[in-house]
XYZ file of N, CA and C in Angstrom:
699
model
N -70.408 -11.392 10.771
C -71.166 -10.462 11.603
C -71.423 -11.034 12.986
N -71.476 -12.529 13.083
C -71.886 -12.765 14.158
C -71.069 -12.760 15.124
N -69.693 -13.204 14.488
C -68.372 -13.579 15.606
C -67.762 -12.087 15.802
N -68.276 -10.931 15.122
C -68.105 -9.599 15.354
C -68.575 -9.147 16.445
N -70.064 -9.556 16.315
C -70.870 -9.097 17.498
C -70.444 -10.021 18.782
N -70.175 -11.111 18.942
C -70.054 -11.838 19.894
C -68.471 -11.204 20.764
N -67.787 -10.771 19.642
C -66.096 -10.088 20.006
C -66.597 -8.663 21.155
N -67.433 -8.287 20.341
C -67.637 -6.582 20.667
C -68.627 -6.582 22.583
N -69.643 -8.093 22.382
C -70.386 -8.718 23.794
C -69.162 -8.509 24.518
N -68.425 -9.420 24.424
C -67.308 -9.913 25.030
C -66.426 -8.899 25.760
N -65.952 -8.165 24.880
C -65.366 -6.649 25.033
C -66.358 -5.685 26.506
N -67.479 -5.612 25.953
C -68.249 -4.678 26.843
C -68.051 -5.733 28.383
N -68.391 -6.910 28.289
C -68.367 -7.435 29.596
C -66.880 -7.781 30.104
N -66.166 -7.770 29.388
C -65.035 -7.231 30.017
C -64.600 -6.141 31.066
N -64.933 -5.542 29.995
C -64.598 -4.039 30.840
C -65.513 -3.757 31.927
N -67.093 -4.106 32.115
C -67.522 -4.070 33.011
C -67.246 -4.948 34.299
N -66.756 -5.958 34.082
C -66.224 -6.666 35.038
C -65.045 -5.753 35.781
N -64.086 -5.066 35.372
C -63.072 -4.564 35.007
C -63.742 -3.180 36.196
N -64.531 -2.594 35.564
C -65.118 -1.474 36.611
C -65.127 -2.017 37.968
N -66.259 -3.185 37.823
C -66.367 -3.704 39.243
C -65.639 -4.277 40.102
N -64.713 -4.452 39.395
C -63.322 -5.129 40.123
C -62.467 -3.882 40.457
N -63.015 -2.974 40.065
C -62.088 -1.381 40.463
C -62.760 -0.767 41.529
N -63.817 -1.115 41.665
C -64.894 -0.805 42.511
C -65.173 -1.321 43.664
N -64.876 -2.421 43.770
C -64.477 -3.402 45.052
C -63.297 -3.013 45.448
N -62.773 -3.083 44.951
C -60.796 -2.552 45.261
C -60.588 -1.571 45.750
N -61.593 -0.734 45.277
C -61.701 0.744 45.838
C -62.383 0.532 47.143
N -63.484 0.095 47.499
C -64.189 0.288 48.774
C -63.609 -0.903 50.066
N -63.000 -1.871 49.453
C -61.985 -2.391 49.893
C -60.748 -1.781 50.446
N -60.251 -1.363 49.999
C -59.491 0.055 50.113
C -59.407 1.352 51.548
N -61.055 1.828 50.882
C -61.482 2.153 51.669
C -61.556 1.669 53.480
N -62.396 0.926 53.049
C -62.856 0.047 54.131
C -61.529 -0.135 55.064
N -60.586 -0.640 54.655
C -59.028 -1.119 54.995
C -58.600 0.419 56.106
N -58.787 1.398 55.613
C -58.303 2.724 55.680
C -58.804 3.627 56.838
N -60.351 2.584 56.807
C -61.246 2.914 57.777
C -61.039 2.069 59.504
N -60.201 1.031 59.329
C -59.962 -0.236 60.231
C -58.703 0.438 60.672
N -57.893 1.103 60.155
C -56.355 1.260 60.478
C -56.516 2.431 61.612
N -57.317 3.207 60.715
C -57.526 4.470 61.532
C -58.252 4.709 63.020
N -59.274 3.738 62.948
C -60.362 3.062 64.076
C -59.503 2.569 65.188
N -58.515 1.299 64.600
C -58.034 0.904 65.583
C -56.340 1.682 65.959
N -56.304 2.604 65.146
C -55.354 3.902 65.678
C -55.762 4.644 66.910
N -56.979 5.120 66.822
C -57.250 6.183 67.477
C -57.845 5.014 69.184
N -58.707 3.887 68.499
C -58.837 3.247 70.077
C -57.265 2.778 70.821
N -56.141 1.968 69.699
C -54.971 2.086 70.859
C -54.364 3.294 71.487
N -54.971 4.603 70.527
C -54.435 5.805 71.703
C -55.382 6.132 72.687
N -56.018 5.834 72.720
C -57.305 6.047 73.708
C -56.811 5.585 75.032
N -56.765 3.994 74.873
C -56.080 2.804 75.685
C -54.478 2.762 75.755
N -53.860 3.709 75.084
C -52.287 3.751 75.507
C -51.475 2.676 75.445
N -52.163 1.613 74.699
C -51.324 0.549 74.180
C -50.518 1.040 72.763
N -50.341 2.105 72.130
C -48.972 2.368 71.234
C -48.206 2.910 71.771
N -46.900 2.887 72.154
C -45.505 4.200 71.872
C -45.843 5.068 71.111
N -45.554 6.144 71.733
C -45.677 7.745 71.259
C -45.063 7.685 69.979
N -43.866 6.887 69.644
C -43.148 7.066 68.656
C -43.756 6.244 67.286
N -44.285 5.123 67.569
C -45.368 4.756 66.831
C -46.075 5.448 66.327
N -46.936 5.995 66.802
C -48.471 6.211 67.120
C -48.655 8.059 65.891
N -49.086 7.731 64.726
C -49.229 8.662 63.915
C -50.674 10.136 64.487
N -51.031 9.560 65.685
C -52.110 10.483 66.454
C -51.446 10.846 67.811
N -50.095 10.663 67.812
C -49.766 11.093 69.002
C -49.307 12.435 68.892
N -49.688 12.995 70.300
C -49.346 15.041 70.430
C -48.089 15.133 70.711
N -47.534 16.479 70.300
C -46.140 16.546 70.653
C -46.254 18.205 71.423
N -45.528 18.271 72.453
C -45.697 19.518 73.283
C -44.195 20.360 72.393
N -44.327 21.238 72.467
C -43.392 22.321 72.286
C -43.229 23.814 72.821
N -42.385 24.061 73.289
C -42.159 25.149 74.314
C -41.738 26.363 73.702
N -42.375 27.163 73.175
C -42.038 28.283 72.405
C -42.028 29.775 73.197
N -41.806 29.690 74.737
C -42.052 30.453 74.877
C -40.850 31.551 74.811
N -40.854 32.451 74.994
C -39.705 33.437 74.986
C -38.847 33.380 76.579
N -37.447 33.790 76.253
C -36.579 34.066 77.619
C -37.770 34.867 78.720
N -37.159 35.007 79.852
C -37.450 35.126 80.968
C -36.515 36.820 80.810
N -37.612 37.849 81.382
C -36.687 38.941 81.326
C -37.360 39.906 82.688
N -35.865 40.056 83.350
C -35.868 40.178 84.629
C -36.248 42.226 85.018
N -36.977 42.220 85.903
C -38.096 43.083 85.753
C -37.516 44.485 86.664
N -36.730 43.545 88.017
C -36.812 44.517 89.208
C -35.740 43.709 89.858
N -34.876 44.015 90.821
C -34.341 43.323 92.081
C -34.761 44.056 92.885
N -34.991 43.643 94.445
C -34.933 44.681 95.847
C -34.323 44.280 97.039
N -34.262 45.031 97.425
C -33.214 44.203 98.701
C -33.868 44.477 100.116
N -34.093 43.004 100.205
C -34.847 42.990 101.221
C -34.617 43.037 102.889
N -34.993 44.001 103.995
C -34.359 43.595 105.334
C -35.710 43.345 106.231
N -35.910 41.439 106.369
C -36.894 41.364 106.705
C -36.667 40.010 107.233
N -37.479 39.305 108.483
C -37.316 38.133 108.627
C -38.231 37.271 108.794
N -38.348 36.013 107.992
C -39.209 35.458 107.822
C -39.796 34.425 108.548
N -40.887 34.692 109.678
C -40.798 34.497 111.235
C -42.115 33.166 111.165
N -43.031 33.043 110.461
C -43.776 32.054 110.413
C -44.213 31.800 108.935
N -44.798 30.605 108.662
C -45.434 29.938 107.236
C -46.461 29.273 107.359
N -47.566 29.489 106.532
C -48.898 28.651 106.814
C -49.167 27.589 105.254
N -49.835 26.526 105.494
C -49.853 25.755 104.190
C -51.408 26.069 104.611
N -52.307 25.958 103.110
C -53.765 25.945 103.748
C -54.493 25.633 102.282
N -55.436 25.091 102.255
C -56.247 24.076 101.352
C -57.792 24.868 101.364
N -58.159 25.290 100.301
C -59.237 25.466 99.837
C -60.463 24.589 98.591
N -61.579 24.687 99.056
C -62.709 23.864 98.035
C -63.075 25.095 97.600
N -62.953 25.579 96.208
C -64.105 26.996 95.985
C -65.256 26.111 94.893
N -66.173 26.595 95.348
C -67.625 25.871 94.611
C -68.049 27.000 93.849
N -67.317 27.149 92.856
C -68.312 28.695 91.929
C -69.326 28.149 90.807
N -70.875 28.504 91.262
C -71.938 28.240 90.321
C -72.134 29.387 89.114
N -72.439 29.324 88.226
C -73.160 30.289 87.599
C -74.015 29.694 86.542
N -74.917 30.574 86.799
C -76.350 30.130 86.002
C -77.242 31.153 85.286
N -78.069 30.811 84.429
C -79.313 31.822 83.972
C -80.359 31.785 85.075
N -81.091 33.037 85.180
C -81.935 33.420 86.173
C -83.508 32.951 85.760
N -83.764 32.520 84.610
C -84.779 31.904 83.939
C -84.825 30.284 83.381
N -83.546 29.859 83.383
C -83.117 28.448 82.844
C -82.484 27.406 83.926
N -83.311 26.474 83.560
C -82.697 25.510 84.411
C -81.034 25.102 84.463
N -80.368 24.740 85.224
C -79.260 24.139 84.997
C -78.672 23.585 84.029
N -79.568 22.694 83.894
C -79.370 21.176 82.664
C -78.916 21.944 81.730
N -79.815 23.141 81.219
C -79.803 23.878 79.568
C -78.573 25.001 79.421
N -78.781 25.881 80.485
C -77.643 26.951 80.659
C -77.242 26.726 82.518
N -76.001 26.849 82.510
C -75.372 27.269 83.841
C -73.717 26.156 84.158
N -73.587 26.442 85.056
C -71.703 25.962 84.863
C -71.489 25.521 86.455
N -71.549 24.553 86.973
C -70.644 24.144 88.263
C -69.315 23.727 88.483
N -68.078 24.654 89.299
C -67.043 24.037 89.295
C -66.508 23.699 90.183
N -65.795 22.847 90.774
C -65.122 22.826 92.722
C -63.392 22.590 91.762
N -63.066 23.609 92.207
C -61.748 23.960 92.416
C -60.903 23.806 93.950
N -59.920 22.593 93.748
C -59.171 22.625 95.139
C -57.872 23.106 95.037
N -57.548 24.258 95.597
C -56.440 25.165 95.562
C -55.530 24.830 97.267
N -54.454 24.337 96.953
C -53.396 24.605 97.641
C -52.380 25.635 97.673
N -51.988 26.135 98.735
C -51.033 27.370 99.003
C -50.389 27.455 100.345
N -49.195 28.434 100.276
C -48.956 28.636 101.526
C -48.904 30.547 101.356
N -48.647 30.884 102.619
C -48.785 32.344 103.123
C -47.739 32.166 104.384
N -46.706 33.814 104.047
C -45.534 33.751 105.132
C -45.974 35.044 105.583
N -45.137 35.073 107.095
C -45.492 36.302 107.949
C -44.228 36.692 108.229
N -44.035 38.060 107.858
C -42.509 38.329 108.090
C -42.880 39.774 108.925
N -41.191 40.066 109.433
C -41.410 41.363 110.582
C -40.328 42.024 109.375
N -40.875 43.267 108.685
C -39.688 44.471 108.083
C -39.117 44.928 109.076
N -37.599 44.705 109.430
C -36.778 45.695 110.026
C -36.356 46.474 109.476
N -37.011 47.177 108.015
C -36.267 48.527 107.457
C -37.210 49.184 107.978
N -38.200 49.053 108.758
C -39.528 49.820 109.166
C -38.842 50.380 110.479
N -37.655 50.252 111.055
C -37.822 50.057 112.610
C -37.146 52.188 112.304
N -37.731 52.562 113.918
C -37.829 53.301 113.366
C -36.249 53.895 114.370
N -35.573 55.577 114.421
C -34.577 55.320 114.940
C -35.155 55.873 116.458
N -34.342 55.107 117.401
C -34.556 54.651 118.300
C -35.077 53.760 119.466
N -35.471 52.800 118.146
C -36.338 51.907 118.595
C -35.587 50.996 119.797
N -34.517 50.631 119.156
C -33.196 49.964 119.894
C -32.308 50.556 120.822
N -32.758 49.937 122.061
C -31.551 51.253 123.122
C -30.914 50.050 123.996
N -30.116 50.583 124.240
C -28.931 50.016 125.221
C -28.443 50.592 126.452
N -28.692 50.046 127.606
C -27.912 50.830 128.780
C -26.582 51.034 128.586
N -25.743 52.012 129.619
C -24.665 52.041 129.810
C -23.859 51.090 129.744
N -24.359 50.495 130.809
C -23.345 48.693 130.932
C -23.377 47.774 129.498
N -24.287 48.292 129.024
C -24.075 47.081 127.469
C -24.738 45.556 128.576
N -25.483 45.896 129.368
C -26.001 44.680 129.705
C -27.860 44.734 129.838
N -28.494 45.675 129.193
C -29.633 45.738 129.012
C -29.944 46.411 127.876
N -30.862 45.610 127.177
C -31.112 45.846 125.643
C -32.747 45.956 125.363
N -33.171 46.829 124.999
C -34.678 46.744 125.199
C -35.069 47.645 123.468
N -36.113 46.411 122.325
C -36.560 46.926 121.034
C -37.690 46.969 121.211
N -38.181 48.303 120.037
C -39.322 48.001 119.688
C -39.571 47.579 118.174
N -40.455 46.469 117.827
C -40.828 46.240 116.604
C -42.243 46.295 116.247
N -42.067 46.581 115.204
C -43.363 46.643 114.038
C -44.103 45.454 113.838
N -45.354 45.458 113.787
C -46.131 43.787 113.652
C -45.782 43.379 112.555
N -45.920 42.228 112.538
C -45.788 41.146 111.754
C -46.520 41.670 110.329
N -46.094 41.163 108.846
C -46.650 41.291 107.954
C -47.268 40.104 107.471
N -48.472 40.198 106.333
C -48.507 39.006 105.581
C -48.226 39.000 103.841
N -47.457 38.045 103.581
C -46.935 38.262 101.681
C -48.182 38.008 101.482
N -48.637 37.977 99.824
C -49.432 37.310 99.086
C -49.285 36.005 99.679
N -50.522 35.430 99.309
C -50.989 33.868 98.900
C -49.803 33.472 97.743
N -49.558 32.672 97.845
C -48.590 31.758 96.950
C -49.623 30.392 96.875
N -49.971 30.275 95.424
C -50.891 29.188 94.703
C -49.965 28.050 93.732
N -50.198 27.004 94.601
C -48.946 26.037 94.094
C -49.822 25.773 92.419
N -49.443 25.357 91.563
C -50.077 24.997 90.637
C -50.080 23.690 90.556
N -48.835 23.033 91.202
C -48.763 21.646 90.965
C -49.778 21.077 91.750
N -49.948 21.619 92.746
C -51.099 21.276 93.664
C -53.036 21.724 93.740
N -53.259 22.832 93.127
C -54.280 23.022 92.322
C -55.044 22.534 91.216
N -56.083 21.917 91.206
C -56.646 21.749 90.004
C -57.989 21.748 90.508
N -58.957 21.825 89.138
C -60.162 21.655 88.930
C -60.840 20.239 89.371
N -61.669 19.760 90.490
C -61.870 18.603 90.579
C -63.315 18.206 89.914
N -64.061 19.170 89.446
C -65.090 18.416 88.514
C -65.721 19.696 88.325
N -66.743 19.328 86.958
C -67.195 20.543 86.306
C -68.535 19.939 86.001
N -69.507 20.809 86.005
C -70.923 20.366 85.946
C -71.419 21.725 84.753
N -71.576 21.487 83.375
C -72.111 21.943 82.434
C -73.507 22.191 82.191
N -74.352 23.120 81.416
C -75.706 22.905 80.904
C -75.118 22.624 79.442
N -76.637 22.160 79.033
C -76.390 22.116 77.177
C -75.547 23.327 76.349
N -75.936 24.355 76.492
C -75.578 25.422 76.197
C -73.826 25.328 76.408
N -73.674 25.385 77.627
C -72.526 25.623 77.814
C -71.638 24.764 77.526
N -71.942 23.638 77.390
C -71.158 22.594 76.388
C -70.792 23.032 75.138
N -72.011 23.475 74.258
C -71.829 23.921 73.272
C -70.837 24.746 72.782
N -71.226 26.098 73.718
C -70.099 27.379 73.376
C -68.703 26.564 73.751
N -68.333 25.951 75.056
C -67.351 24.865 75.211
C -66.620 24.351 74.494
N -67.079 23.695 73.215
C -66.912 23.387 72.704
C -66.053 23.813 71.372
N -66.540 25.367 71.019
C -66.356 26.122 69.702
C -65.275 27.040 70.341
N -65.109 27.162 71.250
C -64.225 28.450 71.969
C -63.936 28.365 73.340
N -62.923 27.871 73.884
C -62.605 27.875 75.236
C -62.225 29.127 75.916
N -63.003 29.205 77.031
C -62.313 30.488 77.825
C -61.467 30.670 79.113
N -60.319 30.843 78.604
C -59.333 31.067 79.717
C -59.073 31.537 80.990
N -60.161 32.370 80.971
C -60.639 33.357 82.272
C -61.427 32.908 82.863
N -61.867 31.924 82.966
C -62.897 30.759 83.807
C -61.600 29.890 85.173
N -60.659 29.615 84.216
C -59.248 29.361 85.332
C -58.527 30.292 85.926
N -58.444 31.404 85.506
C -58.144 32.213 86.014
C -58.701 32.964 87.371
N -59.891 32.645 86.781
C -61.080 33.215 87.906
C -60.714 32.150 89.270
N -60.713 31.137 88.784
C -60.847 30.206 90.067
C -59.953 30.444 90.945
N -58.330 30.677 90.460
C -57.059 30.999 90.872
C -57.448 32.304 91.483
N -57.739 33.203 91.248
C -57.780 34.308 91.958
C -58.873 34.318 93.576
N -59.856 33.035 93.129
C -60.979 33.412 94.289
C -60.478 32.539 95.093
N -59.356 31.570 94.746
C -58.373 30.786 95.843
C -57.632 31.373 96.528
N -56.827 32.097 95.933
C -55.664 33.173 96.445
C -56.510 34.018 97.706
N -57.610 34.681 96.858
C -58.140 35.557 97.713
C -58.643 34.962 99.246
N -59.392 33.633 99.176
C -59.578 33.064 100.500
C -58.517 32.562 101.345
N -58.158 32.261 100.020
C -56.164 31.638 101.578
C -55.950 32.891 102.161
N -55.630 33.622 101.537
C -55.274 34.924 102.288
C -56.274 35.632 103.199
N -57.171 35.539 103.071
C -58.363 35.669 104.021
C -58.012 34.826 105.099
N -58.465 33.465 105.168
C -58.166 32.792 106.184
C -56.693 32.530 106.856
N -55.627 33.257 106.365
C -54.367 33.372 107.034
C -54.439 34.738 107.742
N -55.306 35.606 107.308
C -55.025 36.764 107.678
C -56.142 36.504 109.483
N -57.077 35.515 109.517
C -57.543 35.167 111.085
C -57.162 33.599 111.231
N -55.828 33.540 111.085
C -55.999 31.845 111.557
C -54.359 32.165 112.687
N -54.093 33.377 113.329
C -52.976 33.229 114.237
C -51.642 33.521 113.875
N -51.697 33.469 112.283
C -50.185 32.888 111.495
C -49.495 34.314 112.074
N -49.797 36.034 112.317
C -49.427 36.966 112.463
C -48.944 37.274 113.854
N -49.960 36.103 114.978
C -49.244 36.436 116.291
C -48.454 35.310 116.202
N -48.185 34.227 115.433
C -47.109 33.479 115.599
C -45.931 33.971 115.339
N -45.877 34.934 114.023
C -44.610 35.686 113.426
C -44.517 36.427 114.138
N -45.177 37.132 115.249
C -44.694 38.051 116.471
C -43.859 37.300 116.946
N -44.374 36.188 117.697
C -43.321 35.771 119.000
C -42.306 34.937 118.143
N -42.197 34.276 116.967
C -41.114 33.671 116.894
C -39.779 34.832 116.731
N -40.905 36.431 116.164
C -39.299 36.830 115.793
C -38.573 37.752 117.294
N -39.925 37.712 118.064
C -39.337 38.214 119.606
C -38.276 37.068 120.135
N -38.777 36.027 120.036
C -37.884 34.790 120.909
C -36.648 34.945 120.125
N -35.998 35.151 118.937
C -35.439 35.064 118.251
C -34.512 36.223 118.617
N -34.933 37.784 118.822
C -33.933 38.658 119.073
C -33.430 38.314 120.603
N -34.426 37.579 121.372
C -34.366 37.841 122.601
C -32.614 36.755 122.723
N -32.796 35.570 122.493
C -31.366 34.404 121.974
C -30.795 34.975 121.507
N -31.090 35.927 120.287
C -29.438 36.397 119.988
C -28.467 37.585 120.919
N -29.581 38.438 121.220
C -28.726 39.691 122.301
C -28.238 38.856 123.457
N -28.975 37.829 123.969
C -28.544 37.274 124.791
C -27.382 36.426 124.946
N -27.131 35.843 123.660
C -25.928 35.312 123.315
C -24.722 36.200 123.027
N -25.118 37.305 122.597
C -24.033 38.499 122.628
C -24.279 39.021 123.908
N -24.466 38.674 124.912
C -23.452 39.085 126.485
C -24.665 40.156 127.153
N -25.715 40.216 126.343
C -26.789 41.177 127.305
C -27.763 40.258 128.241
N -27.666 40.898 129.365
C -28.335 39.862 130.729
C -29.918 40.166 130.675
N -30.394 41.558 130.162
C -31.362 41.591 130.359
C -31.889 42.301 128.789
N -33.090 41.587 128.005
C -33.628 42.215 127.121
C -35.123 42.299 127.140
N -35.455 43.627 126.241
C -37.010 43.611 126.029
C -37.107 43.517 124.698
N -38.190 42.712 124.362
C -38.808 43.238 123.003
C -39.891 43.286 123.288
N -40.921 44.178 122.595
C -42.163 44.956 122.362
C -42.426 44.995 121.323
N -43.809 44.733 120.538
C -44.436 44.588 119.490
C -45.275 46.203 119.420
N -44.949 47.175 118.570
C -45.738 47.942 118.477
C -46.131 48.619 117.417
N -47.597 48.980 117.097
C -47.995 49.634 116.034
C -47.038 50.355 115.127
N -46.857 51.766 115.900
C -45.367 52.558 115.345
C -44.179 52.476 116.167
N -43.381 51.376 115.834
C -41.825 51.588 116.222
C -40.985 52.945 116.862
């Protein structure tokens, strides 16, 4: 009975050893799993792994669909001046009861673009263009200068800092909204084009495209030319 009972001691502390040695192994384990991953995510942080390494690295993929072509037009127009022009837009928004800190959004967006000024010669109207007898006096009238859209480089645009409340971190956080960039892009566009539309760029595209007819008739053998800029051609 005794060397029974002493077999059966023996047995139980076995196996409990046996647990605890499964139990260490395990949080050991653990633990191990916890170090790999830690110092995974800080060498991507710090950019000391290869992408190809690196089991937390992003992969971009381009899914977008072909390109499908909408319109052609044919254009008779010449493209007589170009403006490059740089905008800061500072758009705040806030609650009318809450401080900043809690609810409200600061952003400075610096938008680069250019804006062209062209003269339509499908506008001209008939008779604008006359010629003396002799073929040695040539006298037009043209239509003012136009301005295209704002053209918003993207490569050159971005967001240069963003000032959050609590709140807006939050929602930030759970749901991004797309129309916050969008917005910015549009209130860029809209001021370039504002400020091209009084910064000269339109009497420059006047005279470059006057100087321009004036050299060429002149090079085709006419001694004397006019050009005239006028409302209606």
């Amino acid at each position: 009975m005794a060397r029974s009972k002493a077999n059966s001691e023996e047995r139980i502390e076995t196996e409990q050893a046996v647990k605890v040695n499964r139990k260490r192994g395990l949080r050991t384990s653990l633990l191990l799993a916890a170090v790999v991953v830690v110092i995974a995510l800080a060498a991507q942080v710090l950019h000391l792994v290869p992408g190809w390494l690196n089991p937390f690295a992003e992969q971009t993929k381009d899914r977008s669909s072909p390109v499908v072509l909408k319109s052609i037009r044919d254009l008779s127009r010449y493209e007589a001046a170009a403006g490059e022009y740089q905008v800061v837009v500072d758009l705040e928004k806030d609650a009318k009861f809450l401080p900043s800190a809690i609810r409200g959004q600061r952003t400075l967006f610096v938008g680069n673009g250019n804006v062209n000024a062209y003269v339509d010669f499908s506008k001209l109207a008939s008779g604008a263009v006359t010629i003396d007898k002799n073929r040695t006096t040539a006298t037009v009238k043209l239509p003012r200068a136009q301005l295209e859209p704002t053209n918003l480089d993207p490569k050159k645009s971005y967001v240069f800092a963003t000032q959050r409340g609590l709140f807006d971190r939050i929602g930030q956080f759970f749901s991004g909204n797309p129309n916050d960039q969008q917005q910015l892009y549009v209130l860029a566009t809209q001021k370039i084009q504002t400020a091209a539309q009084q910064s000269g760029l339109l009497q420059r595209a006047d005279q470059n495209t006057r100087r321009m007819l004036e050299n060429l008739l002149k090079a085709l053998g006419f001694k004397t030319v006019t050009v005239t800029i006028t409302d209606s051609p």
